[in-house]
JSON list of C-alpha atoms in Angstrom, two decimals:
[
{"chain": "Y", "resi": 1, "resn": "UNK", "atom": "CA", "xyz": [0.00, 0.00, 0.00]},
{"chain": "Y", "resi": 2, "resn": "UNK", "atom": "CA", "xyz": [1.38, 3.45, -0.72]},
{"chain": "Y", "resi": 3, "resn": "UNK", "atom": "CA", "xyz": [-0.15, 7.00, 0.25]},
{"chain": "Y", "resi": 4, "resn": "UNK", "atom": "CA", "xyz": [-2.91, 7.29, 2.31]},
{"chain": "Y", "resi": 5, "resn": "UNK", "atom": "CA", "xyz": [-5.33, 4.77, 3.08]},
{"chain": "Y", "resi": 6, "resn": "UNK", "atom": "CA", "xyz": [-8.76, 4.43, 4.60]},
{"chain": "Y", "resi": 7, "resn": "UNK", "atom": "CA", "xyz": [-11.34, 2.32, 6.26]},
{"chain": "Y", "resi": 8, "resn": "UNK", "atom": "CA", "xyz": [-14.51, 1.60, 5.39]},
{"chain": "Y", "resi": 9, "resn": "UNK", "atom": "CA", "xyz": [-14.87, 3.45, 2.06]},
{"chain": "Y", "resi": 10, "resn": "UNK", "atom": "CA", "xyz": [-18.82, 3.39, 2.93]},
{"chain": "Y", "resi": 11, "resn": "UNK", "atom": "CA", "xyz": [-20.47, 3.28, 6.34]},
{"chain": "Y", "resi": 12, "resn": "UNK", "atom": "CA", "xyz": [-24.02, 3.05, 7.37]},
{"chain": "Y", "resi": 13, "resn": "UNK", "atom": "CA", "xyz": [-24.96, 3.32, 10.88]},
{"chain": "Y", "resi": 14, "resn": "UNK", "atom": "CA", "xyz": [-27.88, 4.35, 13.15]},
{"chain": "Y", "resi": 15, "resn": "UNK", "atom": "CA", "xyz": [-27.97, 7.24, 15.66]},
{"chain": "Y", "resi": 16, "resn": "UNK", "atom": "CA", "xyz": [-27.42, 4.93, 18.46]},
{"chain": "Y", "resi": 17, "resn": "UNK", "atom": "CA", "xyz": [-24.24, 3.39, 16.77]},
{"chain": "Y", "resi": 18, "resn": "UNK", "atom": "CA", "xyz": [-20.70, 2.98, 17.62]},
{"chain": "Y", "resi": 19, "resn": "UNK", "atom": "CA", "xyz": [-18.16, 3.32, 14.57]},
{"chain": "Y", "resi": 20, "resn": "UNK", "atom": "CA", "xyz": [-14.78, 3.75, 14.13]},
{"chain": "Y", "resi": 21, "resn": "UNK", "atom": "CA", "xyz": [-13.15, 5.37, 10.93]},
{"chain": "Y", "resi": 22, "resn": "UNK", "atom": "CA", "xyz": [-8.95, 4.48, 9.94]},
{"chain": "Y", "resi": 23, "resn": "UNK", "atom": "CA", "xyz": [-6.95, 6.02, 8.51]},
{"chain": "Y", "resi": 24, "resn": "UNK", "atom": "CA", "xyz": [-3.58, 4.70, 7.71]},
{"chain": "Y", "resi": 25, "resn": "UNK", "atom": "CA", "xyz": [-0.36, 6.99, 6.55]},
{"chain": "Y", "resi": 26, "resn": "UNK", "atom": "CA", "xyz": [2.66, 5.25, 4.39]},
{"chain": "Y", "resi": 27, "resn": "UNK", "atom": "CA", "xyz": [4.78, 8.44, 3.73]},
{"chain": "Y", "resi": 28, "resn": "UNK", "atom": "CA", "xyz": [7.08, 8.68, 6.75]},
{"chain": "Y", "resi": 29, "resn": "UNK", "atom": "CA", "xyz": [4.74, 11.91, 7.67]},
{"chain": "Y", "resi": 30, "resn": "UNK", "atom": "CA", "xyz": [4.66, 13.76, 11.22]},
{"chain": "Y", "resi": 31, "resn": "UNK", "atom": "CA", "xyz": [1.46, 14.81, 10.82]},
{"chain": "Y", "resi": 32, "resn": "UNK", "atom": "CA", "xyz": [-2.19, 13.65, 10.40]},
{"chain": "Y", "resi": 33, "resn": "UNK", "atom": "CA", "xyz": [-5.63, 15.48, 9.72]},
{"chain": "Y", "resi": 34, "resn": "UNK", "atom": "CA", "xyz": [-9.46, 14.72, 9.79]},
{"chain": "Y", "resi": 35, "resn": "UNK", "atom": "CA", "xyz": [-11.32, 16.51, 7.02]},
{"chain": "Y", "resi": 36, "resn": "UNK", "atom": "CA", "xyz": [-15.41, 16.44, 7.01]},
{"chain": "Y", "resi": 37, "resn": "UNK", "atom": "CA", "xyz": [-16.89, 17.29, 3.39]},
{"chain": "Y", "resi": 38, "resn": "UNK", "atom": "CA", "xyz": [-20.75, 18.08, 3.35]},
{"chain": "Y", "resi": 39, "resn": "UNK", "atom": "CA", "xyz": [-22.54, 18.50, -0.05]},
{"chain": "Y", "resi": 40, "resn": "UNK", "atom": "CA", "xyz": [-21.75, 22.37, -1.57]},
{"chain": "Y", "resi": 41, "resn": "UNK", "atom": "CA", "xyz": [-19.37, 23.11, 1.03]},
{"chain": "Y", "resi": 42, "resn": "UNK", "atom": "CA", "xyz": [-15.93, 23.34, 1.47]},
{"chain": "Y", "resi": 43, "resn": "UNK", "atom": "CA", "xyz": [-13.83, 20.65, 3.37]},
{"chain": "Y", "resi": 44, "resn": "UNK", "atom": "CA", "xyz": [-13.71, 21.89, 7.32]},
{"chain": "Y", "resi": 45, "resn": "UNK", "atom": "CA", "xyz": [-10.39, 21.10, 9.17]},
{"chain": "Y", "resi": 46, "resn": "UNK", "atom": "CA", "xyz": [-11.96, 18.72, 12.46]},
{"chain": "Y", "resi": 47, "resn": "UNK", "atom": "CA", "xyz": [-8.72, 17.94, 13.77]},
{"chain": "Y", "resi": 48, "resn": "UNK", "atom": "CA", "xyz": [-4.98, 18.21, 13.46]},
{"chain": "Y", "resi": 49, "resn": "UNK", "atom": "CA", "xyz": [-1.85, 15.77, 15.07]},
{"chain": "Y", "resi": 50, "resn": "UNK", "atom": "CA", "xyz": [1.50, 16.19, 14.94]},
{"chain": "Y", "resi": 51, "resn": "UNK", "atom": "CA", "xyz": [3.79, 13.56, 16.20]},
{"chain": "Y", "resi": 52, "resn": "UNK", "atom": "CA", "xyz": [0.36, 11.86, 17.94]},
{"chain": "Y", "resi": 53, "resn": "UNK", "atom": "CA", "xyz": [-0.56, 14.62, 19.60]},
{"chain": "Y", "resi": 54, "resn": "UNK", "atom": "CA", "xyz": [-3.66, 16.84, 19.06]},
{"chain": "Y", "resi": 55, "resn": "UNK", "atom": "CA", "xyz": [-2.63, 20.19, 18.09]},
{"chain": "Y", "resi": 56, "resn": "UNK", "atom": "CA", "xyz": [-6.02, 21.43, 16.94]},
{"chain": "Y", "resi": 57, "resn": "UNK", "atom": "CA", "xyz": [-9.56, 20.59, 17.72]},
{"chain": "Y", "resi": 58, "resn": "UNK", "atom": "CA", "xyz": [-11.84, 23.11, 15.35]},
{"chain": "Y", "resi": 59, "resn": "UNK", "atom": "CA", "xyz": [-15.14, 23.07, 17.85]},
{"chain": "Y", "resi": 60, "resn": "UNK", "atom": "CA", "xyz": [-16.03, 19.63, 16.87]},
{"chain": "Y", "resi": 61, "resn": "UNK", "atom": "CA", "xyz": [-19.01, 18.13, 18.79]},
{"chain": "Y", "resi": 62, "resn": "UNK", "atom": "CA", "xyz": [-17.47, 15.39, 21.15]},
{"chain": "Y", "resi": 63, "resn": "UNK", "atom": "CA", "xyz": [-20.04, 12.39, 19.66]},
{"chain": "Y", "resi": 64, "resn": "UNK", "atom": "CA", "xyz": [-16.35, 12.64, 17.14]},
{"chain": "Y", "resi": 65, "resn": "UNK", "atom": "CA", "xyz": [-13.24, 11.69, 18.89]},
{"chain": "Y", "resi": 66, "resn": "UNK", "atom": "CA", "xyz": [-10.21, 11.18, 17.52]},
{"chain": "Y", "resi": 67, "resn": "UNK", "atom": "CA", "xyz": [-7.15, 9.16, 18.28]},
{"chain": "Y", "resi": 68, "resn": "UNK", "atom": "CA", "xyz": [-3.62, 9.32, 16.98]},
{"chain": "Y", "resi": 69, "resn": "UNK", "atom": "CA", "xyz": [-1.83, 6.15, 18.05]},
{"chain": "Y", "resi": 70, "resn": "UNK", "atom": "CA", "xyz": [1.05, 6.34, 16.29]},
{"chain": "Y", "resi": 71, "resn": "UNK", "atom": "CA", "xyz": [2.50, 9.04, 13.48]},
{"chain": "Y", "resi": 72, "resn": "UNK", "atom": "CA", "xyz": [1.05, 6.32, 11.02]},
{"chain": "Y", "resi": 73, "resn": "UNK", "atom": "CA", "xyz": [-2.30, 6.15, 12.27]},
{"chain": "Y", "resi": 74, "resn": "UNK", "atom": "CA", "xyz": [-5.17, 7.81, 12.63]},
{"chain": "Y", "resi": 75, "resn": "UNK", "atom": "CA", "xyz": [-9.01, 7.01, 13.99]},
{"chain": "Y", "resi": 76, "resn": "UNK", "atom": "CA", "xyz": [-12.11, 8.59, 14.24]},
{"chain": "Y", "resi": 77, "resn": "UNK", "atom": "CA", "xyz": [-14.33, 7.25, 16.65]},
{"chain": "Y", "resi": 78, "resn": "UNK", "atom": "CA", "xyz": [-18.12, 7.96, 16.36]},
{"chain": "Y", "resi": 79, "resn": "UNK", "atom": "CA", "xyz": [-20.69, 7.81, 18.57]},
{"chain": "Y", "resi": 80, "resn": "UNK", "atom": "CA", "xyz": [-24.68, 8.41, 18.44]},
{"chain": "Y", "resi": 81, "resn": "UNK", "atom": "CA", "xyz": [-24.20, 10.99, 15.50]},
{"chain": "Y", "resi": 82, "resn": "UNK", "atom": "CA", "xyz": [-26.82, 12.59, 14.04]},
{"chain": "Y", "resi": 83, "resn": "UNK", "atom": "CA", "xyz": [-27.98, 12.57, 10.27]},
{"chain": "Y", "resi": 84, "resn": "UNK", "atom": "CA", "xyz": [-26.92, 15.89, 9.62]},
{"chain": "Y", "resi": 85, "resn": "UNK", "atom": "CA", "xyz": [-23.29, 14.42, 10.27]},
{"chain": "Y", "resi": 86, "resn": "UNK", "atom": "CA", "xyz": [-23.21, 12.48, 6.90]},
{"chain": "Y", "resi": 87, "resn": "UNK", "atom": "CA", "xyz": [-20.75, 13.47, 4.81]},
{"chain": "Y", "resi": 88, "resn": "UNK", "atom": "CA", "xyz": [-17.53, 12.41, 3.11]},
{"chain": "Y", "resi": 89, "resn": "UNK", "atom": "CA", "xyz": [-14.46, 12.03, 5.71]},
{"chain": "Y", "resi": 90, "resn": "UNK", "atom": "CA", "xyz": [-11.10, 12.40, 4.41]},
{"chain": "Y", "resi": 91, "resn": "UNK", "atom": "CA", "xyz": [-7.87, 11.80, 6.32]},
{"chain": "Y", "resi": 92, "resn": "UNK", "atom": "CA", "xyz": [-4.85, 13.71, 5.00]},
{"chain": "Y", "resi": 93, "resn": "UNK", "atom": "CA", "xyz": [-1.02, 13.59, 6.26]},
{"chain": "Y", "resi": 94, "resn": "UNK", "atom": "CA", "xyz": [1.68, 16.34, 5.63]},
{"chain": "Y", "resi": 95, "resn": "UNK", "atom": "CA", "xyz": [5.53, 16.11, 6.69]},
{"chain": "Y", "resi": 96, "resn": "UNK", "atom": "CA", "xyz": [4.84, 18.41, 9.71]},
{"chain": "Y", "resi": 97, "resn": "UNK", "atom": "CA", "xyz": [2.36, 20.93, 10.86]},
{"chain": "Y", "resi": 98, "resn": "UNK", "atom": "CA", "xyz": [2.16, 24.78, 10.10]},
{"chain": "Y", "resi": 99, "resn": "UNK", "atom": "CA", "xyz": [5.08, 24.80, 7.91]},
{"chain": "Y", "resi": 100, "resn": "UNK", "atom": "CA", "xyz": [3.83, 26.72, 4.72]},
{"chain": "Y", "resi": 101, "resn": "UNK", "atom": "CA", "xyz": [3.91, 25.01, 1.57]},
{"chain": "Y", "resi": 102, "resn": "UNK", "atom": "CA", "xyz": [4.25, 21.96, 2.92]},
{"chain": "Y", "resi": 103, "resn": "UNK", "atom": "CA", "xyz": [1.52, 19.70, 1.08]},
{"chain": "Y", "resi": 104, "resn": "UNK", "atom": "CA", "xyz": [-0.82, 18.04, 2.14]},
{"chain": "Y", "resi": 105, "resn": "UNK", "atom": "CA", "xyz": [-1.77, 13.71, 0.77]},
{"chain": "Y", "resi": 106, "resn": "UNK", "atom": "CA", "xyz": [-5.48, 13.18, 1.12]},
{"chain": "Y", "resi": 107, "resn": "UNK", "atom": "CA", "xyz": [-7.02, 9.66, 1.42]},
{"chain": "Y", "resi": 108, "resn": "UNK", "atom": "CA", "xyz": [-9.73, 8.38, -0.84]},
{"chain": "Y", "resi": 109, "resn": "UNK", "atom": "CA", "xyz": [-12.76, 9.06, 2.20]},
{"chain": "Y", "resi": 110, "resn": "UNK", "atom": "CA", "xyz": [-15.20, 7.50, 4.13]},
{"chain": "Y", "resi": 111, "resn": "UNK", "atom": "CA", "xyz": [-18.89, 8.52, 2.64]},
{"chain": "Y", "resi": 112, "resn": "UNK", "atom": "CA", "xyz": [-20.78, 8.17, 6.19]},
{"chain": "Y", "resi": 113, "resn": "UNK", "atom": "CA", "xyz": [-24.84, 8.20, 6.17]},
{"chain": "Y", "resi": 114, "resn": "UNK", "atom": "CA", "xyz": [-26.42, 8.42, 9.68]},
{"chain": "Y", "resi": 115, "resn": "UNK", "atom": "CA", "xyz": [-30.08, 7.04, 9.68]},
{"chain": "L", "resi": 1, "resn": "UNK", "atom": "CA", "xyz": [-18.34, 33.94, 5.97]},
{"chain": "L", "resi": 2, "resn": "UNK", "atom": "CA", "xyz": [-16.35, 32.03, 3.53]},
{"chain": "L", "resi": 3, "resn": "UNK", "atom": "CA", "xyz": [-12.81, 32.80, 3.54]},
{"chain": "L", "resi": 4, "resn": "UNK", "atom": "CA", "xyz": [-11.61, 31.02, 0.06]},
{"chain": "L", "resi": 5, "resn": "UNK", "atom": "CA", "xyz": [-14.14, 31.31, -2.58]},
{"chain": "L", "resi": 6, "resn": "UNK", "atom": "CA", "xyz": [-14.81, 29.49, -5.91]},
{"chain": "L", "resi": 7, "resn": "UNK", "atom": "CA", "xyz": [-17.84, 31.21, -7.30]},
{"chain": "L", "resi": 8, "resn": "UNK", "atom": "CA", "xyz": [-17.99, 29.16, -10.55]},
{"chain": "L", "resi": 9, "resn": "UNK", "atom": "CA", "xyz": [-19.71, 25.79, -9.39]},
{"chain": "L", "resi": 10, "resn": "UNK", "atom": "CA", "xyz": [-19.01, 24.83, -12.61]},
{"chain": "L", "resi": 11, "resn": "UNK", "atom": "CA", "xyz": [-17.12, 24.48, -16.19]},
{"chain": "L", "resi": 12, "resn": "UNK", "atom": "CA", "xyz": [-17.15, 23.21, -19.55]},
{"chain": "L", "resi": 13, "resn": "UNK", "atom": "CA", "xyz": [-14.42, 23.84, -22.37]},
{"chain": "L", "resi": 14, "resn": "UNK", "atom": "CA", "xyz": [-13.08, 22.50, -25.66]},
{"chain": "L", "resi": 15, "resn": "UNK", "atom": "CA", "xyz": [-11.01, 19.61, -25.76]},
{"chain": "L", "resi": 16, "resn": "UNK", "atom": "CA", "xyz": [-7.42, 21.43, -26.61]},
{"chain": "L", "resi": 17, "resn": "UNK", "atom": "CA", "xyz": [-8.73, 24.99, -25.37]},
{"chain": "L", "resi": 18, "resn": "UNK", "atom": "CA", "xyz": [-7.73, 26.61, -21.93]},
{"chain": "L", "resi": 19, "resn": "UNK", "atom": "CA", "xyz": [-9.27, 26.00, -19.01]},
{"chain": "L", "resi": 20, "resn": "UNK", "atom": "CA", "xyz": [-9.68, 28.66, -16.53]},
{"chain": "L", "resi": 21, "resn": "UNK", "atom": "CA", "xyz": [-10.53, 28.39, -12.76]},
{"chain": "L", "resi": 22, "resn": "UNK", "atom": "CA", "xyz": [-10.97, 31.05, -11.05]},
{"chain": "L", "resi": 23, "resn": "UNK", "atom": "CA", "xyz": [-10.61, 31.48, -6.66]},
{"chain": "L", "resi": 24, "resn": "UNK", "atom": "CA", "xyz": [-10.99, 34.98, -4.62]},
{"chain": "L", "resi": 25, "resn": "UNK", "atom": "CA", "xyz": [-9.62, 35.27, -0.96]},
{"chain": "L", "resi": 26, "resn": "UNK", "atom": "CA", "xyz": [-10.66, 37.82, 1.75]},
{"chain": "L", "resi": 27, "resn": "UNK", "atom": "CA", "xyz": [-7.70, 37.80, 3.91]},
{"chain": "L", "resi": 28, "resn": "UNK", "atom": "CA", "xyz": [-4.17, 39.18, 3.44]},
{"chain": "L", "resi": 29, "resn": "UNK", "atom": "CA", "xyz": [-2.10, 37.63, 5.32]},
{"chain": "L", "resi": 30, "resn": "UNK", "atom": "CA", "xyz": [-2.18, 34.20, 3.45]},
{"chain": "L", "resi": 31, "resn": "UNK", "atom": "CA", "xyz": [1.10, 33.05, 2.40]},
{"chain": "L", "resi": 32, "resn": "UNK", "atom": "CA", "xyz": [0.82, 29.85, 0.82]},
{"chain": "L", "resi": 33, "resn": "UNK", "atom": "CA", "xyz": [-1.80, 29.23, -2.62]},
{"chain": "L", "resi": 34, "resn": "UNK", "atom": "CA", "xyz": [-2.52, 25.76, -3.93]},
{"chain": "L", "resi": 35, "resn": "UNK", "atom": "CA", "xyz": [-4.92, 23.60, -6.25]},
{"chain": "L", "resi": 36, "resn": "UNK", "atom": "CA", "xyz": [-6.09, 20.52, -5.67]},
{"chain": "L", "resi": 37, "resn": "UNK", "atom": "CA", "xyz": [-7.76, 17.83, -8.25]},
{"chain": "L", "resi": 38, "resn": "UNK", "atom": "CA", "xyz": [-10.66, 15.33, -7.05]},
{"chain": "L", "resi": 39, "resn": "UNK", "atom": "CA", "xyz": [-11.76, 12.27, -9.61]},
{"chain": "L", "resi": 40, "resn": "UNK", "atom": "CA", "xyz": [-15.03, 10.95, -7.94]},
{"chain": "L", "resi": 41, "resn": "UNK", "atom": "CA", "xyz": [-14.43, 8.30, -5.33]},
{"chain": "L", "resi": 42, "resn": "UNK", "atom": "CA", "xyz": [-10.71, 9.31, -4.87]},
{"chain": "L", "resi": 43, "resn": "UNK", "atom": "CA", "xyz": [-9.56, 11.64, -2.35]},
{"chain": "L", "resi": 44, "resn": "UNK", "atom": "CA", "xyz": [-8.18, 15.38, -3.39]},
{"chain": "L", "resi": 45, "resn": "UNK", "atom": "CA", "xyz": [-4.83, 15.22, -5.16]},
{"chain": "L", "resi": 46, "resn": "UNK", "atom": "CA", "xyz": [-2.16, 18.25, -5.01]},
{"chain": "L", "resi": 47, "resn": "UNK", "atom": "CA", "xyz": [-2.01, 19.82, -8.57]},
{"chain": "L", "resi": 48, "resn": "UNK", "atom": "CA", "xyz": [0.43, 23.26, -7.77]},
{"chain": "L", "resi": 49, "resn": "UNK", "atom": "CA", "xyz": [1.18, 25.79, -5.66]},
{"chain": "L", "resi": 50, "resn": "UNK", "atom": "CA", "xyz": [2.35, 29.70, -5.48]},
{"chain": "L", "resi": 51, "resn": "UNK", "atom": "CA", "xyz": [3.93, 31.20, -2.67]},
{"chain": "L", "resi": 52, "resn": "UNK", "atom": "CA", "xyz": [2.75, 34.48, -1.70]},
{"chain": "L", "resi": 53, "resn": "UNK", "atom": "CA", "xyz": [5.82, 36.15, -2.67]},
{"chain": "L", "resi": 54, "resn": "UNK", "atom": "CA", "xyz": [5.38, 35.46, -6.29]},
{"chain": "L", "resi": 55, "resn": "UNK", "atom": "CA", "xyz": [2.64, 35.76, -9.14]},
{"chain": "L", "resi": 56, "resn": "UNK", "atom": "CA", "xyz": [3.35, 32.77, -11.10]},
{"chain": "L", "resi": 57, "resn": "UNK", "atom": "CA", "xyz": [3.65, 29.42, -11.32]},
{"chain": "L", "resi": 58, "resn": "UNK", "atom": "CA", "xyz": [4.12, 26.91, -13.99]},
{"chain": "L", "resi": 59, "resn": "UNK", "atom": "CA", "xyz": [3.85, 23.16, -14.07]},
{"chain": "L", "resi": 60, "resn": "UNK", "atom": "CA", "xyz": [3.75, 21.54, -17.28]},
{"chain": "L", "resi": 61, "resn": "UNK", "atom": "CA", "xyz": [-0.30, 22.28, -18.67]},
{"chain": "L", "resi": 62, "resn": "UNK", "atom": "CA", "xyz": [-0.92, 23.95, -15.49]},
{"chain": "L", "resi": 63, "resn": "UNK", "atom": "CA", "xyz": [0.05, 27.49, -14.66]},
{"chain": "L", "resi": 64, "resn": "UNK", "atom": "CA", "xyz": [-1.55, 29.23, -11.68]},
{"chain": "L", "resi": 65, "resn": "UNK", "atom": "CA", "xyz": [-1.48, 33.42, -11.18]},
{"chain": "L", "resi": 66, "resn": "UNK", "atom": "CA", "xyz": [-1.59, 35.29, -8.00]},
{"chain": "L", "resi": 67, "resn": "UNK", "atom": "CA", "xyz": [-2.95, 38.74, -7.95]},
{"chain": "L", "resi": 68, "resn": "UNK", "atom": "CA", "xyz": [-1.74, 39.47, -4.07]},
{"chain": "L", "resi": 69, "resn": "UNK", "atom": "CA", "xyz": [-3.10, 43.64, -4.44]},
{"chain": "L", "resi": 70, "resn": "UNK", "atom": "CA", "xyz": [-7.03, 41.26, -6.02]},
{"chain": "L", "resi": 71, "resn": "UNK", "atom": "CA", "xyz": [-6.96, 38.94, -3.68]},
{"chain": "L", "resi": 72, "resn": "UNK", "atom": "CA", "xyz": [-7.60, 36.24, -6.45]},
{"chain": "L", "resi": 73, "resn": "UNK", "atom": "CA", "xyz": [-6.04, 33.40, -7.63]},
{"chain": "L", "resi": 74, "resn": "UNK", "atom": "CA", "xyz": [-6.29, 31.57, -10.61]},
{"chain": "L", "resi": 75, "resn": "UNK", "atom": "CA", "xyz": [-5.26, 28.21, -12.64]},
{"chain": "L", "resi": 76, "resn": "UNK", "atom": "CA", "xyz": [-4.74, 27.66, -16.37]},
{"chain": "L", "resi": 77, "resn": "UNK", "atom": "CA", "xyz": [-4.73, 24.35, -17.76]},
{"chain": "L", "resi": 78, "resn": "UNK", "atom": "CA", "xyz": [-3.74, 24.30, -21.91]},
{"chain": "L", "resi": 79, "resn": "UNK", "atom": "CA", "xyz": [-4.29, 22.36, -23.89]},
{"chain": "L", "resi": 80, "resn": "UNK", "atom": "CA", "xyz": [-7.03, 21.10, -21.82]},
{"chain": "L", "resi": 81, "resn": "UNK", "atom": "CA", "xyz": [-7.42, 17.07, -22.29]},
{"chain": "L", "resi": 82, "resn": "UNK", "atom": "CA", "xyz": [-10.39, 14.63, -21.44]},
{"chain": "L", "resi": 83, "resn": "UNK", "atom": "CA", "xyz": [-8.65, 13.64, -18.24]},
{"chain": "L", "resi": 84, "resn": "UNK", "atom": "CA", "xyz": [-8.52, 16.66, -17.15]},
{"chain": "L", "resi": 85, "resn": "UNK", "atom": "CA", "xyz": [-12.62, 16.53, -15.98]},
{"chain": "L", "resi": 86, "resn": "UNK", "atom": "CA", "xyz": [-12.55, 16.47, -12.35]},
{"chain": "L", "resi": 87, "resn": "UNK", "atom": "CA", "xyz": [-13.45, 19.05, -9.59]},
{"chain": "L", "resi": 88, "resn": "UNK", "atom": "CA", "xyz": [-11.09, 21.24, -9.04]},
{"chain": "L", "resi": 89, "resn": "UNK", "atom": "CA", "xyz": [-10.25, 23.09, -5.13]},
{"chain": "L", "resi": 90, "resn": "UNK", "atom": "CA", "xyz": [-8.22, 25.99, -4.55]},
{"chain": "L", "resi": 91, "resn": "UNK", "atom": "CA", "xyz": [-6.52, 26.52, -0.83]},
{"chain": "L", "resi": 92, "resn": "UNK", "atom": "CA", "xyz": [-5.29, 29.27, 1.21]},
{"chain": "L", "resi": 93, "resn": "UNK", "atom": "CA", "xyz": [-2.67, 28.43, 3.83]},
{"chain": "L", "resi": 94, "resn": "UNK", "atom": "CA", "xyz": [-2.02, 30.90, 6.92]},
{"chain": "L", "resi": 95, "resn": "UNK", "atom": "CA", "xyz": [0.75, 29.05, 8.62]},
{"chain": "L", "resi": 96, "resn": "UNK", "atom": "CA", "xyz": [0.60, 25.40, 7.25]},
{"chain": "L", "resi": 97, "resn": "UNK", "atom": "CA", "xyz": [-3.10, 24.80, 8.02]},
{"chain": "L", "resi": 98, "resn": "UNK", "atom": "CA", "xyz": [-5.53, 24.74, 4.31]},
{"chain": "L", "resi": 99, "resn": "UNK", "atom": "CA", "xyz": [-8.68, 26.84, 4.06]},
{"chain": "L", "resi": 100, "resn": "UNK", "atom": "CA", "xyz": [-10.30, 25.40, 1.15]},
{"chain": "L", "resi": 101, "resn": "UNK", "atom": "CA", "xyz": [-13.37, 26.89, -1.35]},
{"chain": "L", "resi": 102, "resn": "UNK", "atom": "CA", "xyz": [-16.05, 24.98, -2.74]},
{"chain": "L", "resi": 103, "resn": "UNK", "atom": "CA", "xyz": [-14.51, 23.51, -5.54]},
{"chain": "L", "resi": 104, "resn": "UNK", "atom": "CA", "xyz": [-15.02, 24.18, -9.25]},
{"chain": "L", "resi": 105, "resn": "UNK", "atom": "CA", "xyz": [-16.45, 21.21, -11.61]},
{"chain": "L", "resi": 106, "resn": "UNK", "atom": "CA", "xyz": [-14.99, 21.15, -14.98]},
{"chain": "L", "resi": 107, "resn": "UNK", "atom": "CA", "xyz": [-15.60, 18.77, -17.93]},
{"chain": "L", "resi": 108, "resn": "UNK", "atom": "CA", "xyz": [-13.54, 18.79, -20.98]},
{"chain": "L", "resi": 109, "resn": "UNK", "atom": "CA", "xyz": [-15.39, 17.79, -23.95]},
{"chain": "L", "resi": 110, "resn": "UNK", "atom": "CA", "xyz": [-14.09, 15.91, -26.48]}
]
């Protein structure tokens, strides 16, 4: 595997589920993000790592918590979410953190629907 | 209030004509442009990126133009080709972290 990877490509879970999202970095990088994409709008930073630990937490509601166990991993776990919450989650990993121009390697997404 | 906008939700061109995308940005102290490429079902892909200290950057097909005094950015693609149909982000980076727009569809007819 090369890049970025993630786990499941599709999830569909009820309210009252518990769900964990992967993510899973092969590029030697330092640092790790959660994206969330809603139809017509742009992609919203949720939360940032850098050498597994949480730099940034962008008001996300805590039903979404994140875990960085390592620099090459990265989960999102979710917990009685609501349907307005489904949207396309994208994990992306950069060399380090607020270094400009350093670029960013997106994974293919999750596409979450909450019933 | 959006802070990277892409006010074209859409494009279509010409096989072998030049595509232009189009992004305005409110805030001034950005230092770091780039463009990003999305196929359906893939995740975004880095096209190119400008610095804030210069106005141009070229890449092959792809150029991209900064007008810093504007506040807009933009990206040329010539010739544009087939595979080039994708939606297309631009970012704005304050300090490493991306501000992204809405993202730009364009199709390339053949």
């Amino acid at each position: 595997e090369t890049g970025v990877t993630q786990t499941p490509r599709h999830l569909v879970m009820g309210m009252t589920n518990k769900k964990s999202l992967k993510c899973e970095q092969h590029l030697g990088h330092n640092a790790m993000y959660w994206y969330k994409q809603s139809a017509k709008k742009p992609l919203e930073l949720m939360f940032v790592y850098s050498l597994e630990e949480r730099v940034e937490n962008n008001s996300v509601p805590s039903r979404f918590s994140p875990e960085c166990p390592n620099s090459s991993h990265l989960f999102l776990h979710l917990h009685t979410l609501q349907p307005e919450d489904s949207a396309l989650y994208l994990c992306a990993s950069s060399q380090a953190t607020g270094t400009p121009g350093d670029t960013q390697y997106f994974g293919p997404g999750t596409r979450l629907t909450v019933l | 209030d959006q802070q990277v906008k892409q006010n074209s939700p859409s494009l279509s061109v010409q096989e072998g004509r030049i595509s232009i995308l189009n992004c305005d940005y409110t805030n001034s102290m950005f230092d770091y442009f780039l463009w990003y490429k999305k196929y359906p079902a893939e995740g975004p892909t880095f096209l190119i990126s400008i610095s804030s200290i210069k106005d141009k950057n070229e890449d092959g097909r792809f150029t991209v133009f900064l007008n810093k005094s504007a506040k807009h950015l933009s990206l040329h693609i010539v010739p544009s080709q087939p595979g080039d149909s994708a939606v297309y982000f631009c970012a704005a980076s304050p300090l490493g972290r991306y501000i992204f727009g809405t993202g730009t569809r364009l199709k390339v007819l053949a």
